[in-house]
Amino acid sequence: MFLTDNILIPISLLFRKERKAYCALKHILGFYPRHLHYYQQALLHKSMQTRTADGKSVNNERLEFLGDAILGAVVGDLVYHHFQGKREGFLTNTRSKIVSRESLNHVAEQIGLVKLIKFNTRQSAHNSYMG
């Protein structure tokens, strides 16, 4: 199954209109995403006012909520195990610095993720961050 997926996904990209998005995410993630629509929604800035065919608003806020919770838990676990013997206050401050807007924006810039975010330049030009 995995070998088939690794061969078929790149071949099928030749015939997809989203091939650039798949390849860009493969470069960042190290694998081809299975459900591209989740990644596209996650990279849709709230300044974009996109709607489904039935008029429902589409944005990344629910995915952002889930991602923030998962990132906080993973970083918390890493900090907890890396800094054994440190007190709760130190652990909390360290986790907060790692998952801060500034730190995450810097990482997004470094890995090229910022280039994939879709946003409305008129509404978000005043923002100093993408969140």
Short mmCIF file of C-alpha atoms in Angstrom, two decimals, residues 71-125:
data_model
loop_
_atom_site.label_atom_id
_atom_site.label_comp_id
_atom_site.label_asym_id
_atom_site.label_seq_id
_atom_site.Cartn_x
_atom_site.Cartn_y
_atom_site.Cartn_z
CA LEU A 71 1.25 22.11 18.86
CA GLY A 72 0.95 23.18 22.50
CA ALA A 73 0.69 19.56 23.65
CA VAL A 74 3.62 18.34 21.52
CA VAL A 75 5.89 21.24 22.53
CA GLY A 76 4.80 20.82 26.15
CA ASP A 77 5.80 17.17 26.06
CA LEU A 78 9.19 17.97 24.50
CA VAL A 79 9.92 20.75 26.99
CA TYR A 80 8.80 18.57 29.91
CA HIS A 81 11.16 15.75 28.95
CA HIS A 82 14.07 17.95 27.86
CA PHE A 83 14.15 20.08 31.02
CA GLN A 84 13.82 17.42 33.70
CA GLY A 85 13.74 18.80 37.20
CA LYS A 86 12.66 22.30 36.14
CA ARG A 87 9.65 23.88 37.79
CA GLU A 88 6.25 24.47 36.20
CA GLY A 89 6.81 28.21 35.74
CA PHE A 90 9.99 27.64 33.74
CA LEU A 91 8.32 24.95 31.62
CA THR A 92 5.33 27.19 30.90
CA ASN A 93 7.52 30.16 29.93
CA THR A 94 9.70 28.01 27.70
CA ARG A 95 6.70 26.48 25.93
CA SER A 96 5.16 29.94 25.50
CA LYS A 97 8.33 31.30 23.89
CA ILE A 98 8.52 28.38 21.47
CA VAL A 99 4.87 28.61 20.35
CA SER A 100 4.76 32.43 20.31
CA ARG A 101 3.49 34.22 17.22
CA GLU A 102 6.96 35.67 16.60
CA SER A 103 8.72 32.30 16.82
CA LEU A 104 6.19 30.52 14.63
CA ASN A 105 6.24 33.31 12.02
CA HIS A 106 10.03 33.03 11.89
CA VAL A 107 9.84 29.26 11.34
CA ALA A 108 7.13 29.72 8.67
CA GLU A 109 9.41 32.17 6.85
CA GLN A 110 12.40 29.83 7.08
CA ILE A 111 10.60 26.79 5.67
CA GLY A 112 8.75 28.74 2.96
CA LEU A 113 5.28 28.23 4.38
CA VAL A 114 4.48 31.95 4.26
CA LYS A 115 4.61 31.83 0.45
CA LEU A 116 1.69 29.37 0.42
CA ILE A 117 -0.68 31.43 2.58
CA LYS A 118 -3.55 32.95 0.64
CA PHE A 119 -4.66 36.33 1.95
CA ASN A 120 -6.34 39.53 0.86
CA THR A 121 -3.57 42.13 0.61
CA ARG A 122 -5.95 45.06 1.10
CA GLN A 123 -7.30 43.77 4.41
CA SER A 124 -4.13 42.29 5.89
CA ALA A 125 -1.44 44.71 4.69
#
